[in-house]
Amino acid sequence: MEMGPKSSAACLTVFLLSVFFRKLFFLQMVGLVLTYNFTDCNILKIKMDYQNIIDKVLKEYINKSKSWKFYQPPSCEDPPGCLRLIQRLTFTPAGGCESLAHGALAASTRASLSNNCPGYAGAQISNTQTKKKREVTGKCLEQFSYLVQTWRRFSRCSSQRRNKS
């Protein structure tokens, strides 16, 4: 049986699709491995850190801001979900806003999560980025508003059964 041009094109297409889907599957698995789920964290101790340290730092950022308004934040339903959102808002620059991933806010957030979540590796920031002084600018106000409200939501969420001493 001879393979014609249509048959070899079909084989090539099947081969390329299989390679594509294997790579896509691999990237999804890497993403799952690199994402911390925050279910084993000591939620009560993180809430204490928020009340004693992080809230004060957030208020300093608010006071430095010339204009302030609340935007409707993304929602979180439980403490681990709020912590995932807090991590994303704090350490993942969005729309050119890199200032939240630096300074006292990021340091206190990283310290609280590292101290109270077993196996939490934290967000890594290169040394060249940390040397630059950054302030919360107009581009960052919306993301910062989300962060403030998410921390507040987290502090009001009922602690779940997985709190550890």
mmCIF file of C-alpha atoms in Angstrom:
data_model
loop_
_atom_site.group_PDB
_atom_site.id
_atom_site.type_symbol
_atom_site.label_atom_id
_atom_site.label_comp_id
_atom_site.label_asym_id
_atom_site.label_seq_id
_atom_site.Cartn_x
_atom_site.Cartn_y
_atom_site.Cartn_z
ATOM 1 C CA MET A 1 0.000 0.000 0.000
ATOM 2 C CA GLU A 2 1.429 3.362 -1.064
ATOM 3 C CA MET A 3 1.247 6.490 1.007
ATOM 4 C CA GLY A 4 0.000 9.431 -0.987
ATOM 5 C CA PRO A 5 0.454 13.117 -0.198
ATOM 6 C CA LYS A 6 -2.785 13.245 1.814
ATOM 7 C CA SER A 7 -1.779 10.247 3.909
ATOM 8 C CA SER A 8 1.694 11.581 4.753
ATOM 9 C CA ALA A 9 0.254 15.011 5.575
ATOM 10 C CA ALA A 10 -2.213 13.364 7.931
ATOM 11 C CA CYS A 11 0.582 11.404 9.626
ATOM 12 C CA LEU A 12 2.651 14.562 10.000
ATOM 13 C CA THR A 13 -0.327 16.406 11.488
ATOM 14 C CA VAL A 14 -0.972 13.614 13.992
ATOM 15 C CA PHE A 15 2.714 13.563 14.947
ATOM 16 C CA LEU A 16 2.866 17.356 15.435
ATOM 17 C CA LEU A 17 -0.323 17.361 17.486
ATOM 18 C CA SER A 18 0.990 14.596 19.733
ATOM 19 C CA VAL A 19 4.216 16.555 20.333
ATOM 20 C CA PHE A 20 2.207 19.714 21.027
ATOM 21 C CA PHE A 21 -0.086 17.991 23.525
ATOM 22 C CA ARG A 22 2.830 16.312 25.303
ATOM 23 C CA LYS A 23 4.530 19.706 25.743
ATOM 24 C CA LEU A 24 1.277 21.285 26.886
ATOM 25 C CA PHE A 25 0.737 18.501 29.425
ATOM 26 C CA PHE A 26 4.302 18.914 30.709
ATOM 27 C CA LEU A 27 3.873 22.676 31.126
ATOM 28 C CA GLN A 28 0.624 22.154 33.017
ATOM 29 C CA MET A 29 2.308 19.663 35.348
ATOM 30 C CA VAL A 30 5.193 22.051 36.018
ATOM 31 C CA GLY A 31 2.651 24.766 36.811
ATOM 32 C CA LEU A 32 0.880 22.485 39.272
ATOM 33 C CA VAL A 33 4.127 21.591 40.993
ATOM 34 C CA LEU A 34 5.245 25.220 41.277
ATOM 35 C CA THR A 35 1.934 26.456 42.718
ATOM 36 C CA TYR A 36 1.680 26.275 46.496
ATOM 37 C CA ASN A 37 -1.847 25.463 47.727
ATOM 38 C CA PHE A 38 -1.637 26.975 51.276
ATOM 39 C CA THR A 39 -3.845 24.270 52.836
ATOM 40 C CA ASP A 40 -1.245 23.247 55.441
ATOM 41 C CA CYS A 41 -0.543 26.783 56.662
ATOM 42 C CA ASN A 42 -1.067 27.938 60.205
ATOM 43 C CA ILE A 43 -3.875 30.357 59.354
ATOM 44 C CA LEU A 44 -4.160 31.754 62.892
ATOM 45 C CA LYS A 45 -0.485 32.742 63.003
ATOM 46 C CA ILE A 46 -0.693 34.352 59.560
ATOM 47 C CA LYS A 47 -3.737 36.327 60.767
ATOM 48 C CA MET A 48 -1.688 37.461 63.783
ATOM 49 C CA ASP A 49 1.140 38.526 61.447
ATOM 50 C CA TYR A 50 -1.410 40.449 59.397
ATOM 51 C CA GLN A 51 -2.789 42.243 62.463
ATOM 52 C CA ASN A 52 0.603 42.976 64.044
ATOM 53 C CA ILE A 53 2.840 43.645 61.028
ATOM 54 C CA ILE A 54 1.353 43.490 57.538
ATOM 55 C CA ASP A 55 -1.665 45.730 58.218
ATOM 56 C CA LYS A 56 0.677 48.486 59.465
ATOM 57 C CA VAL A 57 2.775 48.219 56.306
ATOM 58 C CA LEU A 58 -0.364 48.336 54.145
ATOM 59 C CA LYS A 59 -1.497 51.490 55.980
ATOM 60 C CA GLU A 60 1.904 53.104 55.320
ATOM 61 C CA TYR A 61 1.459 52.410 51.592
ATOM 62 C CA ILE A 62 -2.051 53.897 51.732
ATOM 63 C CA ASN A 63 -0.744 57.015 53.486
ATOM 64 C CA LYS A 64 2.001 57.469 50.837
ATOM 65 C CA SER A 65 -0.564 57.320 48.055
ATOM 66 C CA LYS A 66 -1.839 60.721 46.901
ATOM 67 C CA SER A 67 -5.162 59.329 45.703
ATOM 68 C CA TRP A 68 -6.942 56.282 46.956
ATOM 69 C CA LYS A 69 -10.051 54.418 45.966
ATOM 70 C CA PHE A 70 -11.264 50.879 46.347
ATOM 71 C CA TYR A 71 -11.763 48.753 43.275
ATOM 72 C CA GLN A 72 -13.884 45.607 43.274
ATOM 73 C CA PRO A 73 -11.363 42.885 44.167
ATOM 74 C CA PRO A 74 -11.208 39.341 42.896
ATOM 75 C CA SER A 75 -12.943 37.161 45.464
ATOM 76 C CA CYS A 76 -11.588 34.406 47.640
ATOM 77 C CA GLU A 77 -13.798 31.988 49.508
ATOM 78 C CA ASP A 78 -11.486 30.463 52.101
ATOM 79 C CA PRO A 79 -8.132 31.215 53.760
ATOM 80 C CA PRO A 80 -6.015 29.110 51.336
ATOM 81 C CA GLY A 81 -7.746 30.778 48.375
ATOM 82 C CA CYS A 82 -7.115 34.220 49.853
ATOM 83 C CA LEU A 83 -3.449 33.378 50.452
ATOM 84 C CA ARG A 84 -3.051 32.219 46.836
ATOM 85 C CA LEU A 85 -4.560 35.512 45.688
ATOM 86 C CA ILE A 86 -2.391 37.516 48.103
ATOM 87 C CA GLN A 87 0.714 35.764 46.782
ATOM 88 C CA ARG A 88 -0.265 36.488 43.173
ATOM 89 C CA LEU A 89 -1.142 40.141 43.843
ATOM 90 C CA THR A 90 2.003 40.753 45.882
ATOM 91 C CA PHE A 91 4.642 38.956 43.837
ATOM 92 C CA THR A 92 3.345 38.904 40.250
ATOM 93 C CA PRO A 93 3.724 42.275 38.514
ATOM 94 C CA ALA A 94 0.620 43.193 36.533
ATOM 95 C CA GLY A 95 0.315 46.036 34.076
ATOM 96 C CA GLY A 96 3.822 47.316 34.761
ATOM 97 C CA CYS A 97 3.286 47.395 38.526
ATOM 98 C CA GLU A 98 6.412 45.873 40.024
ATOM 99 C CA SER A 99 6.558 47.915 43.217
ATOM 100 C CA LEU A 100 4.421 45.559 45.302
ATOM 101 C CA ALA A 101 6.944 42.734 44.929
ATOM 102 C CA HIS A 102 9.599 44.825 46.681
ATOM 103 C CA GLY A 103 10.097 46.508 50.008
ATOM 104 C CA ALA A 104 8.583 46.021 53.434
ATOM 105 C CA LEU A 105 5.225 44.719 52.240
ATOM 106 C CA ALA A 106 6.728 41.913 50.176
ATOM 107 C CA ALA A 107 9.285 41.091 52.854
ATOM 108 C CA SER A 108 6.713 40.836 55.644
ATOM 109 C CA THR A 109 4.326 38.816 53.457
ATOM 110 C CA ARG A 110 7.097 36.438 52.368
ATOM 111 C CA ALA A 111 8.307 36.023 55.966
ATOM 112 C CA SER A 112 4.823 35.250 57.280
ATOM 113 C CA LEU A 113 4.091 32.708 54.557
ATOM 114 C CA SER A 114 7.532 31.088 54.859
ATOM 115 C CA ASN A 115 7.291 30.817 58.654
ATOM 116 C CA ASN A 116 3.737 29.495 58.751
ATOM 117 C CA CYS A 117 3.376 27.336 55.634
ATOM 118 C CA PRO A 118 5.475 24.137 55.648
ATOM 119 C CA GLY A 119 7.445 23.776 52.425
ATOM 120 C CA TYR A 120 6.574 27.250 51.114
ATOM 121 C CA ALA A 121 9.481 28.350 48.949
ATOM 122 C CA GLY A 122 8.300 31.918 48.441
ATOM 123 C CA ALA A 123 8.579 34.165 45.447
ATOM 124 C CA GLN A 124 12.087 34.787 44.214
ATOM 125 C CA ILE A 125 13.183 38.284 43.183
ATOM 126 C CA SER A 126 16.541 38.961 41.551
ATOM 127 C CA ASN A 127 19.064 41.169 43.370
ATOM 128 C CA THR A 128 19.125 43.740 40.570
ATOM 129 C CA GLN A 129 15.396 44.316 41.004
ATOM 130 C CA THR A 130 15.542 44.695 44.774
ATOM 131 C CA LYS A 131 18.201 47.421 44.594
ATOM 132 C CA LYS A 132 15.863 49.764 42.726
ATOM 133 C CA LYS A 133 13.600 51.874 44.929
ATOM 134 C CA ARG A 134 9.992 51.597 43.833
ATOM 135 C CA GLU A 135 6.897 53.347 45.089
ATOM 136 C CA VAL A 136 3.236 52.562 44.621
ATOM 137 C CA THR A 137 2.320 54.573 41.511
ATOM 138 C CA GLY A 138 -0.956 55.257 39.740
ATOM 139 C CA LYS A 139 -0.511 52.038 37.751
ATOM 140 C CA CYS A 140 -0.363 50.076 40.962
ATOM 141 C CA LEU A 141 -3.303 51.556 42.847
ATOM 142 C CA GLU A 142 -5.847 49.085 41.514
ATOM 143 C CA GLN A 143 -3.642 46.068 42.231
ATOM 144 C CA PHE A 144 -2.779 47.477 45.649
ATOM 145 C CA SER A 145 -6.479 48.041 46.379
ATOM 146 C CA TYR A 146 -7.148 44.387 45.530
ATOM 147 C CA LEU A 147 -4.337 43.360 47.858
ATOM 148 C CA VAL A 148 -5.583 45.449 50.800
ATOM 149 C CA GLN A 149 -9.104 44.119 50.422
ATOM 150 C CA THR A 150 -7.917 40.526 50.012
ATOM 151 C CA TRP A 151 -5.880 40.749 53.227
ATOM 152 C CA ARG A 152 -8.954 42.163 54.980
ATOM 153 C CA ARG A 153 -11.128 39.382 53.563
ATOM 154 C CA PHE A 154 -8.524 36.810 54.659
ATOM 155 C CA SER A 155 -8.529 38.207 58.211
ATOM 156 C CA ARG A 156 -12.322 37.781 58.373
ATOM 157 C CA CYS A 157 -12.448 34.275 56.837
ATOM 158 C CA SER A 158 -13.232 31.558 59.314
ATOM 159 C CA SER A 159 -10.260 29.346 60.016
ATOM 160 C CA GLN A 160 -10.606 25.878 58.654
ATOM 161 C CA ARG A 161 -9.910 22.540 60.216
ATOM 162 C CA ARG A 162 -6.293 22.459 59.010
ATOM 163 C CA ASN A 163 -4.839 25.066 61.368
ATOM 164 C CA LYS A 164 -1.685 23.788 62.999
ATOM 165 C CA SER A 165 -0.026 25.032 66.177
#
